[in-house]
Amino acid sequence: MKSKLFSLFLVLGVTVAFSVSAQEKDIKLPPQATEFYEPVVQPVKPGNENHLPPADAIVLFNGSSLDAWVSEKDGSFPKWEVKDGVFTVVAKTGGIKTKETFGDVQVHLEWRSPSEVKGDGQGRGNSGFFLMGKYELQILDSYDNKTYSNGQAASIYKQHPPLVNATRPPGEWNTYDVIFTAPRFDAKGMLISPARITVLHNGILVQNNVTLHGPTQYIGIPHYVEHEEELPFHIQDHGNPVSFRNIWARKLD
Amino acid sequence: MKSKLFSLFLVLGVTVAFSVSAQEKDIKLPPQATEFYEPVVQPVKPGNENHLPPADAIVLFNGSSLDAWVSEKDGSFPKWEVKDGVFTVVAKTGGIKTKETFGDVQVHLEWRSPSEVKGDGQGRGNSGFFLMGKYELQILDSYDNKTYSNGQAASIYKQHPPLVNATRPPGEWNTYDVIFTAPRFDAKGMLISPARITVLHNGILVQNNVTLHGPTQYIGIPHYVEHEEELPFHIQDHGNPVSFRNIWARKLD
Amino acid sequence: MKSKLFSLFLVLGVTVAFSVSAQEKDIKLPPQATEFYEPVVQPVKPGNENHLPPADAIVLFNGSSLDAWVSEKDGSFPKWEVKDGVFTVVAKTGGIKTKETFGDVQVHLEWRSPSEVKGDGQGRGNSGFFLMGKYELQILDSYDNKTYSNGQAASIYKQHPPLVNATRPPGEWNTYDVIFTAPRFDAKGMLISPARITVLHNGILVQNNVTLHGPTQYIGIPHYVEHEEELPFHIQDHGNPVSFRNIWARKLD
Amino acid sequence: MKSKLFSLFLVLGVTVAFSVSAQEKDIKLPPQATEFYEPVVQPVKPGNENHLPPADAIVLFNGSSLDAWVSEKDGSFPKWEVKDGVFTVVAKTGGIKTKETFGDVQVHLEWRSPSEVKGDGQGRGNSGFFLMGKYELQILDSYDNKTYSNGQAASIYKQHPPLVNATRPPGEWNTYDVIFTAPRFDAKGMLISPARITVLHNGILVQNNVTLHGPTQYIGIPHYVEHEEELPFHIQDHGNPVSFRNIWARKLD
């Protein structure tokens, strides 16, 4: 690969002799021996602030239009409200899903529960973000709102409670930063490796590379059955006017 | 720390110049640079055959006595039958558990379902091996015996079906070779890392470092609640005269 | 244990009959069956912005004083400059380390390379953040600055290149958000599980739960030798006036 | 999927009321709710003894011919000796590799170092088994034979020492049972997940799902560069007459 010969002088010229304690003898190594130039790392321009989409992100909502999304029922244009750079669930119009499909992915999204508190438990500011349309990261107004641990905000719904409850008060914006690894199946449809997820909620680690038990179930028990390698994201219409802004994703595979 | 200086002559004397392609320059390294003498690896004498206990194993059944076990109900001496180097469940006397406790562990065990087939599905040759008394590796006569996938032999009961069904016919001995990693919890009792398990059934990989969802439940949903770092193994009395022999374990932590 | 009996009426009253396809029969489950209230999730107030320390964080630099740090050489008070809410390496005064020790941890830190570019490659805006004083997350002005892949900003130094290069231009602030899992050793000092790390650089995933080969070596080959469960963070004096601000950490174990 | 309605009588008829402690109320669940019949688990007939190939294995040496192998140099028929159901390295004829390629895989192989001990350290009964032709599981007569920890039998050569030294005396057969997960790369050639390996040596766990640092290097530092998803196994000619028998592999993906 490289044609220039490494100068012997340079080897001898290394002045810091390093004693690697577990070796049988002191070995003088040139530091260049552990310097690798491949693979070459591609630059990616970050957003001006960390929550803004970097240059390689697929922007899924830029404040003005839901044209990256369709109704999950019939594929029609979403009936949710877009206003002031924000979109909001319109109850009973059904969930929405992305046109684009994703497998392993980094996702950023921001959500806000209504400032006027109505209902309690699961009835209060409820929605959900479904990776691959199957694996739900719960969205709920969990600020001083008791519900089951594995159903509160930032839980992997009915599977993993968050490590802590980092929810901001009603009417304030919350952020989710998500790293998702899709499950893998073998040729016979048996699970080879399960889905895994890491989540930061408002900058705080709440899911630490946890393993998903299977697609999320509201009633019943999650278990894996083979599915596609890439699938759309879904956002749930749970009847509450939860709002969203600034959603972007970076494919990892 | 080694005090003797590594001979420069030796460095220069390395005749195989290796071109590490991704480095900027060809680097001549002495192979000794990557040779480590610490930590020192301790020898362990294996059994004469692979299924026999190695020198560092805790033998839990050597063919003659159940004195490593107690009744899981009341801690009394087990009422199960010991005969011809084998022990067998005596129905309705209750399960048994080890006196010794284990966390991360390698376990070998051999089990045999009755040669006369009675019943079907879960009623046929049913028992179970519980790591930490909580995480069940299913024992069942699954030879040409339909039941639910996540309840057949070598399943992690009601969690993970085996990758294949490697069960030998009724009356023949089956082996399980198990590598188990215990779950870890943080100071507040939240799960830091879940239990994981690898199983070879009759020499065939059936569970590949899968993640357990929580303690096994017959009725209900597994989920983690903090528990001790080491706990006994249990073997289940499910009412069928399943037999066992040659059980040993090596602590890994 | 709960004493109130779950109303049978409620079970019968579940109107959404869910067909779990892989089960032998349609099962009507109450959704409450999968709702767990333990462990209870503790609330933690996030910072007003995501990069600011949440309520449970250990603040390691709040803008005014280095009193959470000492010189790594002799334990004396650090000789680095503190000014305008920022601290800066003073060349040849040596690295610094925290008084507090950490194992599994989430860390946030912000760093800035000098706006006036001097030198190139590893000579330009070089420092390093050492988890446990041993595992280096590289700090370098890698904006349009060629060096080895496994030595640029956000690399695990001499082990893992970042997935992409997300470095901001000289003089601008960079953030690292880090999730670190400490290595575990068995009673004989053999490695049970290696260190792992996830890093977001300016909000972009650059290290995805990668496994560390051992403590970072400048010259030589990383390999694990048993060490303490918790150790201080170190920041390197590499001779360049790199600046830092807003450093905080949350213990995870 | 299933059309028969689950009898309500059966639900009510469940007599074991299970109190799931972390739920808000006692929930009566039918055990059928957690019984899944899909995916269906395929039967695989194990060998008559655990070390013999199961029905789905690709047999790579059955005792009589090396026709599953070619010379790694030029693809010609291997010049190694086959005799008495065993094949043996013929020094200086070069290594051999399989015609078949493998990614994720379970492998069994048996090897024997010469009963007459010649040489010491790495000079004594040395060969190697290379997964994907790149990742070496070391073969060496390590019975009472000092060498570097990360170069002895059952080490991942120059990366991971075995947890214990389970080598049988010279002239006796050793077994390796290996579970290997191939590395994954993204579209740009960056490493997504590294190779991992579990090894039982004579039935004793010696590598516990360890992560490989990259392709094995004799001189130099391992690091990943993108490669194919499946590649042949190699066996090394290191100049010593090491013998082999009973080699088989099961594809896992």
mmCIF file with all atom_site columns, N, CA and C in Angstrom, chain C residues 134-174:
data_model
loop_
_atom_site.group_PDB
_atom_site.id
_atom_site.type_symbol
_atom_site.label_atom_id
_atom_site.label_alt_id
_atom_site.label_comp_id
_atom_site.label_asym_id
_atom_site.label_entity_id
_atom_site.label_seq_id
_atom_site.pdbx_PDB_ins_code
_atom_site.Cartn_x
_atom_site.Cartn_y
_atom_site.Cartn_z
_atom_site.occupancy
_atom_site.B_iso_or_equiv
_atom_site.pdbx_formal_charge
_atom_site.auth_seq_id
_atom_site.auth_comp_id
_atom_site.auth_asym_id
_atom_site.auth_atom_id
_atom_site.pdbx_PDB_model_num
ATOM 1   N N  . LYS C 1 134 ? -7.354  6.257  32.290 1.00 0.00 ? 134 LYS C N  1
ATOM 2   C CA . LYS C 1 134 ? -6.731  5.212  31.483 1.00 0.00 ? 134 LYS C CA 1
ATOM 3   C C  . LYS C 1 134 ? -7.232  5.120  30.048 1.00 0.00 ? 134 LYS C C  1
ATOM 4   N N  . TYR C 1 135 ? -8.468  5.512  29.834 1.00 0.00 ? 135 TYR C N  1
ATOM 5   C CA . TYR C 1 135 ? -9.110  5.275  28.541 1.00 0.00 ? 135 TYR C CA 1
ATOM 6   C C  . TYR C 1 135 ? -9.358  6.627  27.884 1.00 0.00 ? 135 TYR C C  1
ATOM 7   N N  . GLU C 1 136 ? -8.577  6.939  26.836 1.00 0.00 ? 136 GLU C N  1
ATOM 8   C CA . GLU C 1 136 ? -8.578  8.301  26.308 1.00 0.00 ? 136 GLU C CA 1
ATOM 9   C C  . GLU C 1 136 ? -9.570  8.520  25.174 1.00 0.00 ? 136 GLU C C  1
ATOM 10  N N  . LEU C 1 137 ? -10.436 9.485  25.408 1.00 0.00 ? 137 LEU C N  1
ATOM 11  C CA . LEU C 1 137 ? -11.252 10.065 24.349 1.00 0.00 ? 137 LEU C CA 1
ATOM 12  C C  . LEU C 1 137 ? -10.465 11.275 23.850 1.00 0.00 ? 137 LEU C C  1
ATOM 13  N N  . GLN C 1 138 ? -10.049 11.214 22.585 1.00 0.00 ? 138 GLN C N  1
ATOM 14  C CA . GLN C 1 138 ? -9.113  12.218 22.070 1.00 0.00 ? 138 GLN C CA 1
ATOM 15  C C  . GLN C 1 138 ? -9.760  13.579 21.888 1.00 0.00 ? 138 GLN C C  1
ATOM 16  N N  . ILE C 1 139 ? -9.001  14.598 22.249 1.00 0.00 ? 139 ILE C N  1
ATOM 17  C CA . ILE C 1 139 ? -9.360  15.991 21.990 1.00 0.00 ? 139 ILE C CA 1
ATOM 18  C C  . ILE C 1 139 ? -8.287  16.560 21.080 1.00 0.00 ? 139 ILE C C  1
ATOM 19  N N  . LEU C 1 140 ? -8.703  17.070 19.918 1.00 0.00 ? 140 LEU C N  1
ATOM 20  C CA . LEU C 1 140 ? -7.742  17.561 18.920 1.00 0.00 ? 140 LEU C CA 1
ATOM 21  C C  . LEU C 1 140 ? -8.479  18.509 17.996 1.00 0.00 ? 140 LEU C C  1
ATOM 22  N N  . ASP C 1 141 ? -7.790  19.529 17.540 1.00 0.00 ? 141 ASP C N  1
ATOM 23  C CA . ASP C 1 141 ? -8.378  20.353 16.489 1.00 0.00 ? 141 ASP C CA 1
ATOM 24  C C  . ASP C 1 141 ? -8.323  19.558 15.181 1.00 0.00 ? 141 ASP C C  1
ATOM 25  N N  . SER C 1 142 ? -9.402  18.842 14.893 1.00 0.00 ? 142 SER C N  1
ATOM 26  C CA . SER C 1 142 ? -9.447  17.982 13.708 1.00 0.00 ? 142 SER C CA 1
ATOM 27  C C  . SER C 1 142 ? -10.236 18.621 12.576 1.00 0.00 ? 142 SER C C  1
ATOM 28  N N  . TYR C 1 143 ? -10.402 19.921 12.637 1.00 0.00 ? 143 TYR C N  1
ATOM 29  C CA . TYR C 1 143 ? -11.122 20.599 11.563 1.00 0.00 ? 143 TYR C CA 1
ATOM 30  C C  . TYR C 1 143 ? -10.184 20.782 10.383 1.00 0.00 ? 143 TYR C C  1
ATOM 31  N N  . ASP C 1 144 ? -10.421 20.030 9.337  1.00 0.00 ? 144 ASP C N  1
ATOM 32  C CA . ASP C 1 144 ? -9.590  20.122 8.136  1.00 0.00 ? 144 ASP C CA 1
ATOM 33  C C  . ASP C 1 144 ? -8.106  19.968 8.502  1.00 0.00 ? 144 ASP C C  1
ATOM 34  N N  . ASN C 1 145 ? -7.825  18.956 9.300  1.00 0.00 ? 145 ASN C N  1
ATOM 35  C CA . ASN C 1 145 ? -6.464  18.737 9.804  1.00 0.00 ? 145 ASN C CA 1
ATOM 36  C C  . ASN C 1 145 ? -6.160  17.263 9.737  1.00 0.00 ? 145 ASN C C  1
ATOM 37  N N  . LYS C 1 146 ? -5.321  16.889 8.786  1.00 0.00 ? 146 LYS C N  1
ATOM 38  C CA . LYS C 1 146 ? -5.087  15.462 8.580  1.00 0.00 ? 146 LYS C CA 1
ATOM 39  C C  . LYS C 1 146 ? -4.207  14.848 9.684  1.00 0.00 ? 146 LYS C C  1
ATOM 40  N N  . THR C 1 147 ? -4.659  13.738 10.179 1.00 0.00 ? 147 THR C N  1
ATOM 41  C CA . THR C 1 147 ? -3.826  12.929 11.064 1.00 0.00 ? 147 THR C CA 1
ATOM 42  C C  . THR C 1 147 ? -4.331  11.505 10.938 1.00 0.00 ? 147 THR C C  1
ATOM 43  N N  . TYR C 1 148 ? -3.803  10.600 11.738 1.00 0.00 ? 148 TYR C N  1
ATOM 44  C CA . TYR C 1 148 ? -4.280  9.218  11.657 1.00 0.00 ? 148 TYR C CA 1
ATOM 45  C C  . TYR C 1 148 ? -5.717  9.120  12.154 1.00 0.00 ? 148 TYR C C  1
ATOM 46  N N  . SER C 1 149 ? -6.498  8.242  11.523 1.00 0.00 ? 149 SER C N  1
ATOM 47  C CA . SER C 1 149 ? -7.934  8.100  11.817 1.00 0.00 ? 149 SER C CA 1
ATOM 48  C C  . SER C 1 149 ? -8.172  7.811  13.288 1.00 0.00 ? 149 SER C C  1
ATOM 49  N N  . ASN C 1 150 ? -7.335  6.939  13.841 1.00 0.00 ? 150 ASN C N  1
ATOM 50  C CA . ASN C 1 150 ? -7.559  6.536  15.231 1.00 0.00 ? 150 ASN C CA 1
ATOM 51  C C  . ASN C 1 150 ? -6.870  7.479  16.217 1.00 0.00 ? 150 ASN C C  1
ATOM 52  N N  . GLY C 1 151 ? -6.544  8.699  15.741 1.00 0.00 ? 151 GLY C N  1
ATOM 53  C CA . GLY C 1 151 ? -5.953  9.689  16.634 1.00 0.00 ? 151 GLY C CA 1
ATOM 54  C C  . GLY C 1 151 ? -6.619  11.045 16.512 1.00 0.00 ? 151 GLY C C  1
ATOM 55  N N  . GLN C 1 152 ? -7.657  11.128 15.688 1.00 0.00 ? 152 GLN C N  1
ATOM 56  C CA . GLN C 1 152 ? -8.296  12.433 15.507 1.00 0.00 ? 152 GLN C CA 1
ATOM 57  C C  . GLN C 1 152 ? -9.326  12.675 16.609 1.00 0.00 ? 152 GLN C C  1
ATOM 58  N N  . ALA C 1 153 ? -9.914  13.851 16.612 1.00 0.00 ? 153 ALA C N  1
ATOM 59  C CA . ALA C 1 153 ? -10.913 14.201 17.634 1.00 0.00 ? 153 ALA C CA 1
ATOM 60  C C  . ALA C 1 153 ? -12.012 13.147 17.675 1.00 0.00 ? 153 ALA C C  1
ATOM 61  N N  . ALA C 1 154 ? -12.430 12.792 18.883 1.00 0.00 ? 154 ALA C N  1
ATOM 62  C CA . ALA C 1 154 ? -13.524 11.844 19.130 1.00 0.00 ? 154 ALA C CA 1
ATOM 63  C C  . ALA C 1 154 ? -13.134 10.401 18.835 1.00 0.00 ? 154 ALA C C  1
ATOM 64  N N  . SER C 1 155 ? -11.867 10.169 18.486 1.00 0.00 ? 155 SER C N  1
ATOM 65  C CA . SER C 1 155 ? -11.398 8.782  18.457 1.00 0.00 ? 155 SER C CA 1
ATOM 66  C C  . SER C 1 155 ? -11.206 8.296  19.882 1.00 0.00 ? 155 SER C C  1
ATOM 67  N N  . ILE C 1 156 ? -11.329 6.971  20.072 1.00 0.00 ? 156 ILE C N  1
ATOM 68  C CA . ILE C 1 156 ? -10.771 6.354  21.254 1.00 0.00 ? 156 ILE C CA 1
ATOM 69  C C  . ILE C 1 156 ? -9.319  6.155  20.878 1.00 0.00 ? 156 ILE C C  1
ATOM 70  N N  . TYR C 1 157 ? -8.461  6.943  21.481 1.00 0.00 ? 157 TYR C N  1
ATOM 71  C CA . TYR C 1 157 ? -7.114  7.159  20.955 1.00 0.00 ? 157 TYR C CA 1
ATOM 72  C C  . TYR C 1 157 ? -6.370  5.855  20.673 1.00 0.00 ? 157 TYR C C  1
ATOM 73  N N  . LYS C 1 158 ? -5.971  5.724  19.412 1.00 0.00 ? 158 LYS C N  1
ATOM 74  C CA . LYS C 1 158 ? -5.217  4.563  18.920 1.00 0.00 ? 158 LYS C CA 1
ATOM 75  C C  . LYS C 1 158 ? -6.007  3.260  19.029 1.00 0.00 ? 158 LYS C C  1
ATOM 76  N N  . GLN C 1 159 ? -7.344  3.377  19.108 1.00 0.00 ? 159 GLN C N  1
ATOM 77  C CA . GLN C 1 159 ? -8.168  2.174  19.118 1.00 0.00 ? 159 GLN C CA 1
ATOM 78  C C  . GLN C 1 159 ? -9.313  2.273  18.100 1.00 0.00 ? 159 GLN C C  1
ATOM 79  N N  . HIS C 1 160 ? -10.136 3.292  18.225 1.00 0.00 ? 160 HIS C N  1
ATOM 80  C CA . HIS C 1 160 ? -11.323 3.373  17.366 1.00 0.00 ? 160 HIS C CA 1
ATOM 81  C C  . HIS C 1 160 ? -11.455 4.761  16.742 1.00 0.00 ? 160 HIS C C  1
ATOM 82  N N  . PRO C 1 161 ? -11.398 4.856  15.419 1.00 0.00 ? 161 PRO C N  1
ATOM 83  C CA . PRO C 1 161 ? -11.727 6.134  14.780 1.00 0.00 ? 161 PRO C CA 1
ATOM 84  C C  . PRO C 1 161 ? -13.190 6.464  15.063 1.00 0.00 ? 161 PRO C C  1
ATOM 85  N N  . PRO C 1 162 ? -13.543 7.738  15.055 1.00 0.00 ? 162 PRO C N  1
ATOM 86  C CA . PRO C 1 162 ? -14.971 8.075  15.146 1.00 0.00 ? 162 PRO C CA 1
ATOM 87  C C  . PRO C 1 162 ? -15.675 7.658  13.849 1.00 0.00 ? 162 PRO C C  1
ATOM 88  N N  . LEU C 1 163 ? -16.987 7.468  13.922 1.00 0.00 ? 163 LEU C N  1
ATOM 89  C CA . LEU C 1 163 ? -17.747 7.093  12.723 1.00 0.00 ? 163 LEU C CA 1
ATOM 90  C C  . LEU C 1 163 ? -17.739 8.215  11.685 1.00 0.00 ? 163 LEU C C  1
ATOM 91  N N  . VAL C 1 164 ? -17.774 9.453  12.153 1.00 0.00 ? 164 VAL C N  1
ATOM 92  C CA . VAL C 1 164 ? -17.636 10.620 11.270 1.00 0.00 ? 164 VAL C CA 1
ATOM 93  C C  . VAL C 1 164 ? -16.840 11.685 12.019 1.00 0.00 ? 164 VAL C C  1
ATOM 94  N N  . ASN C 1 165 ? -16.367 12.678 11.265 1.00 0.00 ? 165 ASN C N  1
ATOM 95  C CA . ASN C 1 165 ? -15.622 13.788 11.856 1.00 0.00 ? 165 ASN C CA 1
ATOM 96  C C  . ASN C 1 165 ? -16.559 14.977 12.026 1.00 0.00 ? 165 ASN C C  1
ATOM 97  N N  . ALA C 1 166 ? -16.954 15.247 13.261 1.00 0.00 ? 166 ALA C N  1
ATOM 98  C CA . ALA C 1 166 ? -17.959 16.276 13.550 1.00 0.00 ? 166 ALA C CA 1
ATOM 99  C C  . ALA C 1 166 ? -17.344 17.517 14.190 1.00 0.00 ? 166 ALA C C  1
ATOM 100 N N  . THR C 1 167 ? -16.050 17.691 14.030 1.00 0.00 ? 167 THR C N  1
ATOM 101 C CA . THR C 1 167 ? -15.343 18.787 14.711 1.00 0.00 ? 167 THR C CA 1
ATOM 102 C C  . THR C 1 167 ? -15.744 20.155 14.173 1.00 0.00 ? 167 THR C C  1
ATOM 103 N N  . ARG C 1 168 ? -15.979 21.084 15.097 1.00 0.00 ? 168 ARG C N  1
ATOM 104 C CA . ARG C 1 168 ? -16.262 22.466 14.699 1.00 0.00 ? 168 ARG C CA 1
ATOM 105 C C  . ARG C 1 168 ? -14.941 23.211 14.438 1.00 0.00 ? 168 ARG C C  1
ATOM 106 N N  . PRO C 1 169 ? -15.006 24.330 13.712 1.00 0.00 ? 169 PRO C N  1
ATOM 107 C CA . PRO C 1 169 ? -13.784 25.075 13.380 1.00 0.00 ? 169 PRO C CA 1
ATOM 108 C C  . PRO C 1 169 ? -13.049 25.585 14.623 1.00 0.00 ? 169 PRO C C  1
ATOM 109 N N  . PRO C 1 170 ? -11.765 25.837 14.475 1.00 0.00 ? 170 PRO C N  1
ATOM 110 C CA . PRO C 1 170 ? -10.950 26.364 15.582 1.00 0.00 ? 170 PRO C CA 1
ATOM 111 C C  . PRO C 1 170 ? -11.603 27.589 16.218 1.00 0.00 ? 170 PRO C C  1
ATOM 112 N N  . GLY C 1 171 ? -11.568 27.628 17.538 1.00 0.00 ? 171 GLY C N  1
ATOM 113 C CA . GLY C 1 171 ? -12.144 28.764 18.248 1.00 0.00 ? 171 GLY C CA 1
ATOM 114 C C  . GLY C 1 171 ? -13.606 28.561 18.611 1.00 0.00 ? 171 GLY C C  1
ATOM 115 N N  . GLU C 1 172 ? -14.250 27.548 18.026 1.00 0.00 ? 172 GLU C N  1
ATOM 116 C CA . GLU C 1 172 ? -15.640 27.263 18.390 1.00 0.00 ? 172 GLU C CA 1
ATOM 117 C C  . GLU C 1 172 ? -15.687 26.139 19.420 1.00 0.00 ? 172 GLU C C  1
ATOM 118 N N  . TRP C 1 173 ? -16.757 26.119 20.214 1.00 0.00 ? 173 TRP C N  1
ATOM 119 C CA . TRP C 1 173 ? -16.895 25.093 21.241 1.00 0.00 ? 173 TRP C CA 1
ATOM 120 C C  . TRP C 1 173 ? -17.399 23.782 20.669 1.00 0.00 ? 173 TRP C C  1
ATOM 121 N N  . ASN C 1 174 ? -16.790 22.708 21.111 1.00 0.00 ? 174 ASN C N  1
ATOM 122 C CA . ASN C 1 174 ? -17.245 21.348 20.831 1.00 0.00 ? 174 ASN C CA 1
ATOM 123 C C  . ASN C 1 174 ? -17.807 20.735 22.104 1.00 0.00 ? 174 ASN C C  1
#
